[in-house]
Each structure stands twice: as structure tokens, then as C-alpha cells.
PDB file of C-alpha atoms and ligand atoms in Angstrom:
ATOM      1  CA  MET G 220       0.000   0.000   0.000  1.00  0.00           C
ATOM      2  CA  GLU G 221       1.296   3.405  -0.858  1.00  0.00           C
ATOM      3  CA  ASP G 222       1.268   5.791   2.044  1.00  0.00           C
ATOM      4  CA  GLN G 223      -1.865   7.835   1.534  1.00  0.00           C
ATOM      5  CA  THR G 224      -1.039  10.668   3.884  1.00  0.00           C
ATOM      6  CA  HIS G 225       0.869  12.723   1.296  1.00  0.00           C
ATOM      7  CA  VAL G 226      -1.649  12.309  -1.490  1.00  0.00           C
ATOM      8  CA  LEU G 227      -3.696  15.355  -2.405  1.00  0.00           C
ATOM      9  CA  ASP G 228      -7.208  14.988  -3.729  1.00  0.00           C
ATOM     10  CA  ARG G 229      -6.690  17.031  -6.864  1.00  0.00           C
ATOM     11  CA  PRO G 230      -3.682  17.638  -9.148  1.00  0.00           C
ATOM     12  CA  PRO G 231      -1.241  20.181  -7.704  1.00  0.00           C
ATOM     13  CA  PRO G 232      -0.834  23.569  -9.447  1.00  0.00           C
ATOM     14  CA  GLY G 233       0.914  23.152 -12.797  1.00  0.00           C
ATOM     15  CA  ALA G 234      -0.112  19.510 -13.222  1.00  0.00           C
ATOM     16  CA  ALA G 235      -2.465  18.249 -15.929  1.00  0.00           C
ATOM     17  CA  ALA G 236      -5.819  16.601 -15.193  1.00  0.00           C
ATOM     18  CA  ASP G 237      -4.059  13.210 -15.230  1.00  0.00           C
ATOM     19  CA  TRP G 238      -1.580  14.560 -12.642  1.00  0.00           C
ATOM     20  CA  THR G 239       1.404  14.559 -15.017  1.00  0.00           C
ATOM     21  CA  VAL G 240       3.816  17.487 -15.154  1.00  0.00           C
ATOM     22  CA  PRO G 241       6.480  18.364 -17.726  1.00  0.00           C
ATOM     23  CA  GLN G 242       9.758  16.744 -16.703  1.00  0.00           C
ATOM     24  CA  ASP G 243      11.572  19.998 -17.507  1.00  0.00           C
ATOM     25  CA  TRP G 244      14.837  18.113 -17.809  1.00  0.00           C
ATOM     26  CA  ALA G 245      16.899  21.302 -18.344  1.00  0.00           C
ATOM     27  CA  ARG G 246      16.156  22.345 -14.772  1.00  0.00           C
ATOM     28  CA  PHE G 247      18.331  19.644 -13.169  1.00  0.00           C
ATOM     29  CA  THR G 248      21.625  21.007 -11.848  1.00  0.00           C
ATOM     30  CA  PRO G 249      25.050  19.422 -12.387  1.00  0.00           C
ATOM     31  CA  ALA G 250      24.974  18.413  -8.704  1.00  0.00           C
ATOM     32  CA  GLU G 251      21.685  16.566  -9.255  1.00  0.00           C
ATOM     33  CA  HIS G 252      23.020  14.757 -12.323  1.00  0.00           C
ATOM     34  CA  LEU G 253      26.030  13.797 -10.240  1.00  0.00           C
ATOM     35  CA  VAL G 254      23.786  12.163  -7.633  1.00  0.00           C
ATOM     36  CA  TRP G 255      22.324  10.000 -10.403  1.00  0.00           C
ATOM     37  CA  ASP G 256      25.791   9.107 -11.721  1.00  0.00           C
ATOM     38  CA  THR G 257      27.015   8.210  -8.233  1.00  0.00           C
ATOM     39  CA  LEU G 258      24.043   5.961  -7.525  1.00  0.00           C
ATOM     40  CA  TYR G 259      24.228   4.450 -10.999  1.00  0.00           C
ATOM     41  CA  ALA G 260      27.929   3.592 -10.686  1.00  0.00           C
ATOM     42  CA  ARG G 261      27.353   1.966  -7.326  1.00  0.00           C
ATOM     43  CA  GLN G 262      24.475  -0.212  -8.535  1.00  0.00           C
ATOM     44  CA  VAL G 263      26.010  -1.371 -11.823  1.00  0.00           C
ATOM     45  CA  LYS G 264      28.999  -2.638  -9.889  1.00  0.00           C
ATOM     46  CA  LEU G 265      26.763  -4.659  -7.568  1.00  0.00           C
ATOM     47  CA  LEU G 266      24.164  -5.991  -9.949  1.00  0.00           C
ATOM     48  CA  PRO G 267      25.926  -8.480 -12.267  1.00  0.00           C
ATOM     49  CA  GLY G 268      25.320 -11.895 -10.718  1.00  0.00           C
ATOM     50  CA  ARG G 269      22.614 -10.425  -8.476  1.00  0.00           C
ATOM     51  CA  ALA G 270      20.020  -8.829 -10.741  1.00  0.00           C
ATOM     52  CA  SER G 271      17.803 -10.864 -13.044  1.00  0.00           C
ATOM     53  CA  THR G 272      18.957 -11.175 -16.652  1.00  0.00           C
ATOM     54  CA  ALA G 273      15.778  -9.367 -17.731  1.00  0.00           C
ATOM     55  CA  PHE G 274      16.682  -6.354 -15.609  1.00  0.00           C
ATOM     56  CA  LEU G 275      20.277  -6.187 -16.881  1.00  0.00           C
ATOM     57  CA  ARG G 276      19.082  -6.544 -20.461  1.00  0.00           C
ATOM     58  CA  GLY G 277      16.612  -3.669 -19.955  1.00  0.00           C
ATOM     59  CA  LEU G 278      19.320  -1.454 -18.518  1.00  0.00           C
ATOM     60  CA  ASP G 279      21.365  -2.039 -21.670  1.00  0.00           C
ATOM     61  CA  ALA G 280      18.539  -1.722 -24.148  1.00  0.00           C
ATOM     62  CA  LEU G 281      17.442   1.616 -22.662  1.00  0.00           C
ATOM     63  CA  GLN G 282      20.999   2.990 -22.566  1.00  0.00           C
ATOM     64  CA  LEU G 283      20.608   4.057 -18.977  1.00  0.00           C
ATOM     65  CA  SER G 284      24.394   4.114 -18.745  1.00  0.00           C
ATOM     66  CA  LYS G 285      24.348   7.550 -20.360  1.00  0.00           C
ATOM     67  CA  SER G 286      25.560  10.084 -17.798  1.00  0.00           C
ATOM     68  CA  GLY G 287      22.980  12.111 -15.872  1.00  0.00           C
ATOM     69  CA  ILE G 288      19.286  11.879 -15.023  1.00  0.00           C
ATOM     70  CA  PRO G 289      17.530  10.393 -18.062  1.00  0.00           C
ATOM     71  CA  ASN G 290      15.463  12.620 -20.275  1.00  0.00           C
ATOM     72  CA  PHE G 291      11.996  11.034 -20.215  1.00  0.00           C
ATOM     73  CA  GLU G 292      11.260  11.894 -23.851  1.00  0.00           C
ATOM     74  CA  GLU G 293      14.316  10.021 -25.093  1.00  0.00           C
ATOM     75  CA  LEU G 294      13.742   7.201 -22.647  1.00  0.00           C
ATOM     76  CA  SER G 295      10.089   6.834 -23.626  1.00  0.00           C
ATOM     77  CA  GLU G 296      11.022   6.725 -27.294  1.00  0.00           C
ATOM     78  CA  ARG G 297      13.283   3.731 -26.703  1.00  0.00           C
ATOM     79  CA  LEU G 298      10.892   2.040 -24.329  1.00  0.00           C
ATOM     80  CA  MET G 299       7.945   2.584 -26.654  1.00  0.00           C
ATOM     81  CA  LYS G 300       9.730   0.655 -29.414  1.00  0.00           C
ATOM     82  CA  LEU G 301      10.385  -2.270 -27.103  1.00  0.00           C
ATOM     83  CA  THR G 302       7.112  -2.710 -25.222  1.00  0.00           C
ATOM     84  CA  GLY G 303       4.838   0.286 -25.921  1.00  0.00           C
ATOM     85  CA  TRP G 304       5.422   1.819 -22.485  1.00  0.00           C
ATOM     86  CA  GLN G 305       6.234   5.463 -21.735  1.00  0.00           C
ATOM     87  CA  VAL G 306       7.610   7.235 -18.677  1.00  0.00           C
ATOM     88  CA  VAL G 307       5.720  10.316 -17.481  1.00  0.00           C
ATOM     89  CA  ALA G 308       6.645  12.724 -14.697  1.00  0.00           C
ATOM     90  CA  VAL G 309       4.492  13.414 -11.672  1.00  0.00           C
ATOM     91  CA  HIS G 310       5.015  15.674  -8.715  1.00  0.00           C
ATOM     92  CA  GLY G 311       4.894  13.107  -5.936  1.00  0.00           C
ATOM     93  CA  LEU G 312       2.530  10.290  -5.115  1.00  0.00           C
ATOM     94  CA  VAL G 313      -0.732  10.187  -7.055  1.00  0.00           C
ATOM     95  CA  PRO G 314      -4.105   8.728  -6.025  1.00  0.00           C
ATOM     96  CA  ASP G 315      -4.625   5.006  -6.629  1.00  0.00           C
ATOM     97  CA  ASP G 316      -7.160   5.383  -9.445  1.00  0.00           C
ATOM     98  CA  VAL G 317      -4.824   7.767 -11.301  1.00  0.00           C
ATOM     99  CA  PHE G 318      -1.867   5.409 -10.818  1.00  0.00           C
ATOM    100  CA  PHE G 319      -3.858   2.429 -12.125  1.00  0.00           C
ATOM    101  CA  ASP G 320      -5.167   4.351 -15.129  1.00  0.00           C
ATOM    102  CA  HIS G 321      -1.606   5.240 -16.156  1.00  0.00           C
ATOM    103  CA  MET G 322      -0.397   1.661 -15.723  1.00  0.00           C
ATOM    104  CA  ALA G 323      -3.321   0.154 -17.596  1.00  0.00           C
ATOM    105  CA  ASN G 324      -2.390   2.462 -20.471  1.00  0.00           C
ATOM    106  CA  ARG G 325       1.337   1.680 -20.418  1.00  0.00           C
ATOM    107  CA  ARG G 326       2.435   4.895 -18.753  1.00  0.00           C
ATOM    108  CA  PHE G 327       4.787   4.584 -15.831  1.00  0.00           C
ATOM    109  CA  VAL G 328       4.644   7.552 -13.454  1.00  0.00           C
ATOM    110  CA  ALA G 329       8.025   8.683 -12.151  1.00  0.00           C
ATOM    111  CA  GLY G 330       8.894  11.197  -9.461  1.00  0.00           C
ATOM    112  CA  ASN G 331      10.258  14.445 -10.769  1.00  0.00           C
ATOM    113  CA  PHE G 332      12.989  15.033  -8.170  1.00  0.00           C
ATOM    114  CA  ILE G 333      16.208  13.359  -7.056  1.00  0.00           C
ATOM    115  CA  ARG G 334      17.425  12.680  -3.523  1.00  0.00           C
ATOM    116  CA  GLY G 335      20.150  14.877  -2.072  1.00  0.00           C
ATOM    117  CA  ALA G 336      23.821  13.855  -2.033  1.00  0.00           C
ATOM    118  CA  ASP G 337      23.457  13.463   1.754  1.00  0.00           C
ATOM    119  CA  GLN G 338      20.649  10.881   1.395  1.00  0.00           C
ATOM    120  CA  LEU G 339      22.111   8.347  -1.006  1.00  0.00           C
ATOM    121  CA  ASP G 340      20.887   5.386   1.016  1.00  0.00           C
ATOM    122  CA  TYR G 341      17.586   6.211   2.549  1.00  0.00           C
ATOM    123  CA  LEU G 342      14.615   8.138   1.377  1.00  0.00           C
ATOM    124  CA  GLN G 343      10.968   8.256   2.276  1.00  0.00           C
ATOM    125  CA  GLU G 344       9.366   8.990  -1.050  1.00  0.00           C
ATOM    126  CA  PRO G 345      10.358   7.416  -4.366  1.00  0.00           C
ATOM    127  CA  ASP G 346      12.601   9.711  -6.416  1.00  0.00           C
ATOM    128  CA  VAL G 347      13.644   9.519 -10.059  1.00  0.00           C
ATOM    129  CA  PHE G 348      16.467   7.095  -9.291  1.00  0.00           C
ATOM    130  CA  HIS G 349      14.172   4.593  -7.627  1.00  0.00           C
ATOM    131  CA  ASP G 350      11.455   5.056 -10.244  1.00  0.00           C
ATOM    132  CA  VAL G 351      13.602   5.039 -13.363  1.00  0.00           C
ATOM    133  CA  PHE G 352      16.638   2.943 -12.500  1.00  0.00           C
ATOM    134  CA  GLY G 353      14.578   0.613 -10.306  1.00  0.00           C
ATOM    135  CA  HIS G 354      11.410   0.149 -12.358  1.00  0.00           C
ATOM    136  CA  VAL G 355      11.938   1.062 -15.982  1.00  0.00           C
ATOM    137  CA  PRO G 356      14.455  -1.649 -17.027  1.00  0.00           C
ATOM    138  CA  MET G 357      11.879  -4.346 -16.187  1.00  0.00           C
ATOM    139  CA  LEU G 358       9.316  -2.514 -18.334  1.00  0.00           C
ATOM    140  CA  ALA G 359      11.581  -3.244 -21.310  1.00  0.00           C
ATOM    141  CA  ASP G 360      10.839  -6.942 -20.787  1.00  0.00           C
ATOM    142  CA  PRO G 361       7.738  -7.821 -22.843  1.00  0.00           C
ATOM    143  CA  VAL G 362       6.327 -10.303 -20.338  1.00  0.00           C
ATOM    144  CA  PHE G 363       6.868  -8.148 -17.281  1.00  0.00           C
ATOM    145  CA  ALA G 364       5.539  -5.142 -19.198  1.00  0.00           C
ATOM    146  CA  ASP G 365       2.310  -7.066 -19.847  1.00  0.00           C
ATOM    147  CA  TYR G 366       2.131  -8.041 -16.187  1.00  0.00           C
ATOM    148  CA  CYS G 367       2.225  -4.360 -15.214  1.00  0.00           C
ATOM    149  CA  VAL G 368      -0.563  -3.503 -17.655  1.00  0.00           C
ATOM    150  CA  ALA G 369      -2.680  -6.335 -16.260  1.00  0.00           C
ATOM    151  CA  TYR G 370      -1.889  -5.096 -12.771  1.00  0.00           C
ATOM    152  CA  GLY G 371      -3.157  -1.607 -13.643  1.00  0.00           C
ATOM    153  CA  LYS G 372      -6.419  -3.058 -14.946  1.00  0.00           C
ATOM    154  CA  GLY G 373      -6.629  -5.302 -11.902  1.00  0.00           C
ATOM    155  CA  GLY G 374      -6.214  -2.217  -9.730  1.00  0.00           C
ATOM    156  CA  GLN G 375      -9.139  -0.461 -11.348  1.00  0.00           C
ATOM    157  CA  ARG G 376     -11.189  -3.572 -10.682  1.00  0.00           C
ATOM    158  CA  ALA G 377      -9.933  -3.957  -7.094  1.00  0.00           C
ATOM    159  CA  LEU G 378     -11.127  -0.437  -6.249  1.00  0.00           C
ATOM    160  CA  GLY G 379     -14.709  -1.574  -6.799  1.00  0.00           C
ATOM    161  CA  LEU G 380     -14.241  -4.903  -5.049  1.00  0.00           C
ATOM    162  CA  GLY G 381     -12.661  -3.802  -1.776  1.00  0.00           C
ATOM    163  CA  GLY G 382      -9.498  -5.638  -2.793  1.00  0.00           C
ATOM    164  CA  LEU G 383      -7.019  -2.786  -2.867  1.00  0.00           C
ATOM    165  CA  GLY G 384      -5.095  -3.787   0.251  1.00  0.00           C
ATOM    166  CA  TYR G 385      -4.624  -7.335  -1.036  1.00  0.00           C
ATOM    167  CA  LEU G 386      -3.630  -6.217  -4.511  1.00  0.00           C
ATOM    168  CA  SER G 387      -1.111  -3.759  -3.061  1.00  0.00           C
ATOM    169  CA  ARG G 388       0.650  -6.624  -1.332  1.00  0.00           C
ATOM    170  CA  LEU G 389       1.020  -8.349  -4.679  1.00  0.00           C
ATOM    171  CA  TYR G 390       2.693  -5.223  -6.040  1.00  0.00           C
ATOM    172  CA  TRP G 391       4.917  -4.953  -3.014  1.00  0.00           C
ATOM    173  CA  TYR G 392       6.140  -8.537  -3.124  1.00  0.00           C
ATOM    174  CA  THR G 393       6.649  -8.634  -6.924  1.00  0.00           C
ATOM    175  CA  VAL G 394       7.212  -5.248  -8.575  1.00  0.00           C
ATOM    176  CA  GLU G 395       8.932  -3.703  -5.540  1.00  0.00           C
ATOM    177  CA  PHE G 396      10.630  -6.575  -3.691  1.00  0.00           C
ATOM    178  CA  GLY G 397      10.454  -9.624  -5.941  1.00  0.00           C
ATOM    179  CA  LEU G 398      13.047 -12.366  -6.343  1.00  0.00           C
ATOM    180  CA  ILE G 399      13.182 -14.803  -9.250  1.00  0.00           C
ATOM    181  CA  ALA G 400      14.664 -18.252  -9.736  1.00  0.00           C
ATOM    182  CA  ASP G 401      16.448 -17.419 -13.004  1.00  0.00           C
ATOM    183  CA  PRO G 402      18.126 -20.319 -14.843  1.00  0.00           C
ATOM    184  CA  GLU G 403      21.442 -18.922 -13.525  1.00  0.00           C
ATOM    185  CA  GLY G 404      20.247 -18.924  -9.910  1.00  0.00           C
ATOM    186  CA  LEU G 405      18.329 -16.801  -7.431  1.00  0.00           C
ATOM    187  CA  ARG G 406      18.202 -13.183  -8.617  1.00  0.00           C
ATOM    188  CA  ILE G 407      16.592  -9.864  -7.636  1.00  0.00           C
ATOM    189  CA  TYR G 408      14.195  -7.963  -9.884  1.00  0.00           C
ATOM    190  CA  GLY G 409      12.064  -5.824  -7.521  1.00  0.00           C
ATOM    191  CA  ALA G 410      12.651  -2.086  -7.953  1.00  0.00           C
ATOM    192  CA  GLY G 411      13.020  -1.450  -4.230  1.00  0.00           C
ATOM    193  CA  ILE G 412      15.890  -3.930  -4.128  1.00  0.00           C
ATOM    194  CA  VAL G 413      17.750  -3.222  -7.372  1.00  0.00           C
ATOM    195  CA  SER G 414      17.787   0.518  -6.657  1.00  0.00           C
ATOM    196  CA  SER G 415      19.266   0.033  -3.164  1.00  0.00           C
ATOM    197  CA  ALA G 416      22.916  -0.848  -2.587  1.00  0.00           C
ATOM    198  CA  SER G 417      22.334  -2.301   0.859  1.00  0.00           C
ATOM    199  CA  GLU G 418      19.192  -4.263   0.045  1.00  0.00           C
ATOM    200  CA  SER G 419      20.695  -5.697  -3.176  1.00  0.00           C
ATOM    201  CA  ARG G 420      23.141  -7.478  -0.931  1.00  0.00           C
ATOM    202  CA  PHE G 421      20.785  -8.209   1.938  1.00  0.00           C
ATOM    203  CA  ALA G 422      18.003  -9.723  -0.167  1.00  0.00           C
ATOM    204  CA  LEU G 423      20.273 -12.395  -1.616  1.00  0.00           C
ATOM    205  CA  ASP G 424      23.181 -12.855   0.778  1.00  0.00           C
ATOM    206  CA  ASP G 425      21.942 -12.219   4.306  1.00  0.00           C
ATOM    207  CA  PRO G 426      20.852 -15.214   6.432  1.00  0.00           C
ATOM    208  CA  SER G 427      18.171 -13.105   8.143  1.00  0.00           C
ATOM    209  CA  PRO G 428      15.155 -12.965   5.771  1.00  0.00           C
ATOM    210  CA  ASN G 429      12.886 -15.813   4.682  1.00  0.00           C
ATOM    211  CA  ARG G 430      12.849 -16.624   0.979  1.00  0.00           C
ATOM    212  CA  ILE G 431       9.623 -18.380   0.080  1.00  0.00           C
ATOM    213  CA  GLY G 432       8.163 -19.709  -3.173  1.00  0.00           C
ATOM    214  CA  PHE G 433       5.567 -17.345  -4.630  1.00  0.00           C
ATOM    215  CA  ASP G 434       1.943 -18.246  -3.982  1.00  0.00           C
ATOM    216  CA  LEU G 435      -0.687 -15.703  -5.009  1.00  0.00           C
ATOM    217  CA  GLN G 436      -3.095 -16.081  -2.110  1.00  0.00           C
ATOM    218  CA  ARG G 437      -0.302 -16.387   0.439  1.00  0.00           C
ATOM    219  CA  VAL G 438       1.309 -13.172  -0.791  1.00  0.00           C
ATOM    220  CA  MET G 439      -1.955 -11.272  -0.720  1.00  0.00           C
ATOM    221  CA  ARG G 440      -2.437 -12.186   2.920  1.00  0.00           C
ATOM    222  CA  THR G 441       1.058 -11.220   4.051  1.00  0.00           C
ATOM    223  CA  ASP G 442       1.867  -7.969   5.855  1.00  0.00           C
ATOM    224  CA  TYR G 443       4.948  -6.025   4.866  1.00  0.00           C
ATOM    225  CA  ARG G 444       7.144  -3.311   6.259  1.00  0.00           C
ATOM    226  CA  ILE G 445       7.872  -0.059   4.501  1.00  0.00           C
ATOM    227  CA  ASP G 446      10.554   1.287   6.829  1.00  0.00           C
ATOM    228  CA  ASP G 447      13.377  -1.253   6.568  1.00  0.00           C
ATOM    229  CA  PHE G 448      14.699  -4.328   4.757  1.00  0.00           C
ATOM    230  CA  GLN G 449      12.040  -6.961   4.135  1.00  0.00           C
ATOM    231  CA  GLN G 450      11.833  -9.979   6.433  1.00  0.00           C
ATOM    232  CA  ASN G 451      10.254 -12.036   3.667  1.00  0.00           C
ATOM    233  CA  TYR G 452      10.979 -12.275  -0.022  1.00  0.00           C
ATOM    234  CA  PHE G 453       8.830 -14.278  -2.431  1.00  0.00           C
ATOM    235  CA  VAL G 454      10.480 -16.075  -5.325  1.00  0.00           C
ATOM    236  CA  ILE G 455       8.720 -16.441  -8.681  1.00  0.00           C
ATOM    237  CA  PRO G 456       9.752 -19.286 -11.016  1.00  0.00           C
ATOM    238  CA  SER G 457       9.573 -17.039 -14.126  1.00  0.00           C
ATOM    239  CA  TYR G 458       7.888 -13.875 -15.374  1.00  0.00           C
ATOM    240  CA  GLU G 459       5.748 -16.019 -17.676  1.00  0.00           C
ATOM    241  CA  GLU G 460       4.422 -17.941 -14.702  1.00  0.00           C
ATOM    242  CA  LEU G 461       3.738 -14.747 -12.722  1.00  0.00           C
ATOM    243  CA  LEU G 462       1.804 -13.322 -15.664  1.00  0.00           C
ATOM    244  CA  ARG G 463      -0.066 -16.560 -16.264  1.00  0.00           C
ATOM    245  CA  VAL G 464      -1.251 -17.110 -12.712  1.00  0.00           C
ATOM    246  CA  THR G 465      -2.299 -13.495 -12.151  1.00  0.00           C
ATOM    247  CA  VAL G 466      -4.111 -13.156 -15.471  1.00  0.00           C
ATOM    248  CA  GLU G 467      -5.827 -16.535 -15.322  1.00  0.00           C
ATOM    249  CA  THR G 468      -7.071 -16.055 -11.766  1.00  0.00           C
ATOM    250  CA  ASP G 469     -10.275 -14.097 -11.283  1.00  0.00           C
ATOM    251  CA  PHE G 470      -9.447 -11.980  -8.243  1.00  0.00           C
ATOM    252  CA  ALA G 471     -13.077 -11.196  -7.304  1.00  0.00           C
ATOM    253  CA  PRO G 472     -13.734 -14.573  -5.620  1.00  0.00           C
ATOM    254  CA  LEU G 473     -10.169 -14.612  -4.307  1.00  0.00           C
ATOM    255  CA  TYR G 474     -10.711 -11.322  -2.434  1.00  0.00           C
ATOM    256  CA  GLU G 475     -13.921 -12.743  -0.977  1.00  0.00           C
ATOM    257  CA  ALA G 476     -12.151 -15.928   0.062  1.00  0.00           C
ATOM    258  CA  ILE G 477      -9.376 -14.127   1.909  1.00  0.00           C
ATOM    259  CA  LYS G 478     -11.400 -11.324   3.517  1.00  0.00           C
ATOM    260  CA  PRO G 479     -12.437 -13.531   6.484  1.00  0.00           C
ATOM    261  CA  LEU G 480      -8.940 -14.987   6.875  1.00  0.00           C
ATOM    262  CA  PRO G 481      -6.389 -13.449   9.237  1.00  0.00           C
ATOM    263  CA  ASP G 482      -3.432 -11.567   7.791  1.00  0.00           C
ATOM    264  CA  ILE G 483      -0.140 -13.455   7.905  1.00  0.00           C
ATOM    265  CA  ALA G 484       2.458 -11.841  10.141  1.00  0.00           C
ATOM    266  CA  ILE G 485       5.578 -10.596   8.380  1.00  0.00           C
ATOM    267  CA  ALA G 486       8.073 -13.277   9.336  1.00  0.00           C
ATOM    268  CA  ASP G 487       5.755 -16.296   9.772  1.00  0.00           C
ATOM    269  CA  ILE G 488       6.379 -19.460   7.811  1.00  0.00           C
ATOM    270  CA  LEU G 489       3.341 -21.615   7.065  1.00  0.00           C
ATOM    271  CA  ARG G 490       3.110 -25.363   6.747  1.00  0.00           C
ATOM    272  CA  ASP G 491       2.340 -25.147   3.016  1.00  0.00           C
ATOM    273  CA  ASP G 492       5.154 -22.726   2.190  1.00  0.00           C
ATOM    274  CA  VAL G 493       7.852 -23.808  -0.221  1.00  0.00           C
ATOM    275  CA  VAL G 494      10.772 -22.586   1.840  1.00  0.00           C
ATOM    276  CA  ILE G 495      13.875 -21.684  -0.136  1.00  0.00           C
ATOM    277  CA  THR G 496      15.666 -20.111   2.820  1.00  0.00           C
ATOM    278  CA  ARG G 497      14.401 -20.244   6.374  1.00  0.00           C
ATOM    279  CA  GLY G 498      15.639 -16.911   7.705  1.00  0.00           C
ATOM    280  CA  THR G 499      17.271 -16.463  11.094  1.00  0.00           C
ATOM    281  CA  GLN G 500      15.517 -13.042  11.401  1.00  0.00           C
ATOM    282  CA  ALA G 501      18.662 -11.971  13.261  1.00  0.00           C
ATOM    283  CA  TYR G 502      18.735  -8.607  11.498  1.00  0.00           C
ATOM    284  CA  ALA G 503      15.144  -7.776  12.443  1.00  0.00           C
ATOM    285  CA  ARG G 504      15.712  -8.888  16.033  1.00  0.00           C
ATOM    286  CA  GLU G 505      18.742  -6.641  16.447  1.00  0.00           C
ATOM    287  CA  ARG G 506      16.920  -3.707  14.968  1.00  0.00           C
ATOM    288  CA  ASP G 507      13.893  -4.146  17.216  1.00  0.00           C
ATOM    289  CA  LYS G 508      16.205  -4.365  20.229  1.00  0.00           C
ATOM    290  CA  ASP G 509      17.916  -1.094  19.213  1.00  0.00           C
ATOM    291  CA  ARG G 510      14.580   0.596  18.775  1.00  0.00           C
ATOM    292  CA  GLY G 511      13.524  -0.631  22.208  1.00  0.00           C
TER     293      GLY G 511
HETATM  294  N1  LIG Y 619      -6.774 -11.308 -12.883  1.00  0.00           N
HETATM  295  C1  LIG Y 619      -6.866 -10.167 -12.026  1.00  0.00           C
HETATM  296  C2  LIG Y 619      -8.327  -9.845 -11.665  1.00  0.00           C
HETATM  297  O1  LIG Y 619      -9.203 -10.634 -11.954  1.00  0.00           O
HETATM  298  C3  LIG Y 619      -6.199  -8.940 -12.650  1.00  0.00           C
HETATM  299  C4  LIG Y 619      -4.718  -8.908 -12.408  1.00  0.00           C
HETATM  300  C5  LIG Y 619      -3.814  -9.369 -13.369  1.00  0.00           C
HETATM  301  C6  LIG Y 619      -4.225  -8.374 -11.247  1.00  0.00           C
HETATM  302  C7  LIG Y 619      -2.457  -9.302 -13.138  1.00  0.00           C
HETATM  303  C8  LIG Y 619      -2.865  -8.296 -11.029  1.00  0.00           C
HETATM  304  C9  LIG Y 619      -1.989  -8.771 -11.958  1.00  0.00           C
HETATM  305  O2  LIG Y 619      -8.613  -8.845 -11.053  1.00  0.00           O
HETATM  306 FE1  LIG Y 620       8.567   1.766  -6.600  1.00  0.00          FE
END
């Protein structure tokens, strides 16, 4: 679930009716471009052998290695040729129905600001590095691109079915924090992981988190945390399989089936789980101790 507290109920001044704003690329300062370059250099060093082949291929195909914050017009032109998607700028978070409408129509909304040089590791709201470096390479993959379109349509449907909370968990545990069993081995593809130096290591290498085989209903019932590394990662077998199971399942009866069921606590492992790694949860325990 996106944090609703910052979302306005109408487009901010200067934004269009669909909440988009001009990227105004010329406005970025050399210092801001340097933040992008610094983050980019750090991630490309870490990602070979960690990120999914699809992600690395997208990074290449979109020429994100070009220095500086990407110009969305150029980026959209390349992306459009590959999968029909575009990248559009927005001011901050947008309401759910607006977000879903953009996705359903192959427009990815990206934040129009970049974090400061003093905040390379942690930030509260998604900036252009998270949105573009993290998300857009996967949108160059035809199967994942179709999954995101289907998700947007599913979101519009969920709004009328009282399923938004459940559907948001699916987004969280795939698009944001997903792992995949690539033919080469376990890899990261979620945008929240691939755009973070510390979580790119943690998600794959740390003994603390659980790594569990993806199961649609299980994921939709599972809580998540937005303020620190995940305690649970779900592993899909392939993007084709993720697309197939989500498209072939009618979510309306699924929402009804899970509404009476309790949520699953973040670090719990269930009897039916396919456990890839049983986490020690040592990291989470230490953190909770520190926080008192
Ligand atoms: N099949 C889902 C539904 O019936 C739509 C969906 C597809 C949702 C893909 C998410 C991802 O609502
Ligand atoms: Fe994101």
C-alpha cells in the first residue's frame, strides 16, 4: 500500500488533469546529475550476478548508462519501441485510481525530483532514481511489461471490489521486492531492491530474511514493512508464470475468500510454504532491540 497521507485529492498547481507534469529536464543542476551518476555507478557494480537477466538486459537496451538523469522523452522513445510503455513525470505520489489508469495504459509515473547527495541510502518517497533505475528496465521486458498492464487493470477492478489492500501486497512482493529463480540462480528484480545498494546485498546474501516460493493467495495475505529491509521475499519461477497465474485467476472470488482470513504476520512461515531459505531473522531482532 502506498502511504496515503501525502496524497492530495486534486492535481497540484501546474499539473495536468491526469496529474502529469512536464519533466523539464533542463532544470536539473550538475549536482543533481552527479547524484544519479554516483548511484548508478554503485548499482552497476553490484548488480551483475545479483540482478535478473531481464533487468540487466533492460538497462542495456534503454541505454541508462548515459551520464545524468535520463530525459523522459528520449527514454520513452526507446521504451515505446520495445514494449509500448512510456515514462511520465508526476510531482509526488498520485491517487490510486490515477496510478492504475496510467499503468493500464502503459504509462509509468516517475517522481520528478532526485534525492540529495546526503541521502544516497535512505529516502521516504520514491525519487527519479528509484522510479527510473529501479522500475523502468523491467518494463523493457515484454512479459513483465504485460504483467504491469494487467496489474493496472486489476487495480481499477480492485477499487470496486474492496481488494485494494490485497492487490497492493502483490505489487509490493513482486514489482517492488520480488526475487526470481532465473536459470542462472536466485536473482533480484524488484525495484526497491535493485535501486538500493544495501538491500541488493541483503536480499540475496543475508541469512536473516525468509525466501519463500511465490503463492498468489499467500502473498496477498502477508503484511509487509515499509521502513526497513524486508523480512520475507517471495520467489517467482519465471515472469511467464507470474503473468499466467495473475491473469488466469479471477481476483473477485479470491478477495472474498481471503477477507475472512487473518493476515499473515511478516516473518511467519506456514506449513504449506515452499521454503527456499528459512531466515534467522537476526537482522530484524537486532533492529527491534535497538529501537527498544
Ligand atoms: N486477474 C486479475 C483480476 O481478476 C487482474 C490482475 C492481473 C491483477 C495481473 C494483477 C496482476 O482482477
Ligand atoms: Fe517503486
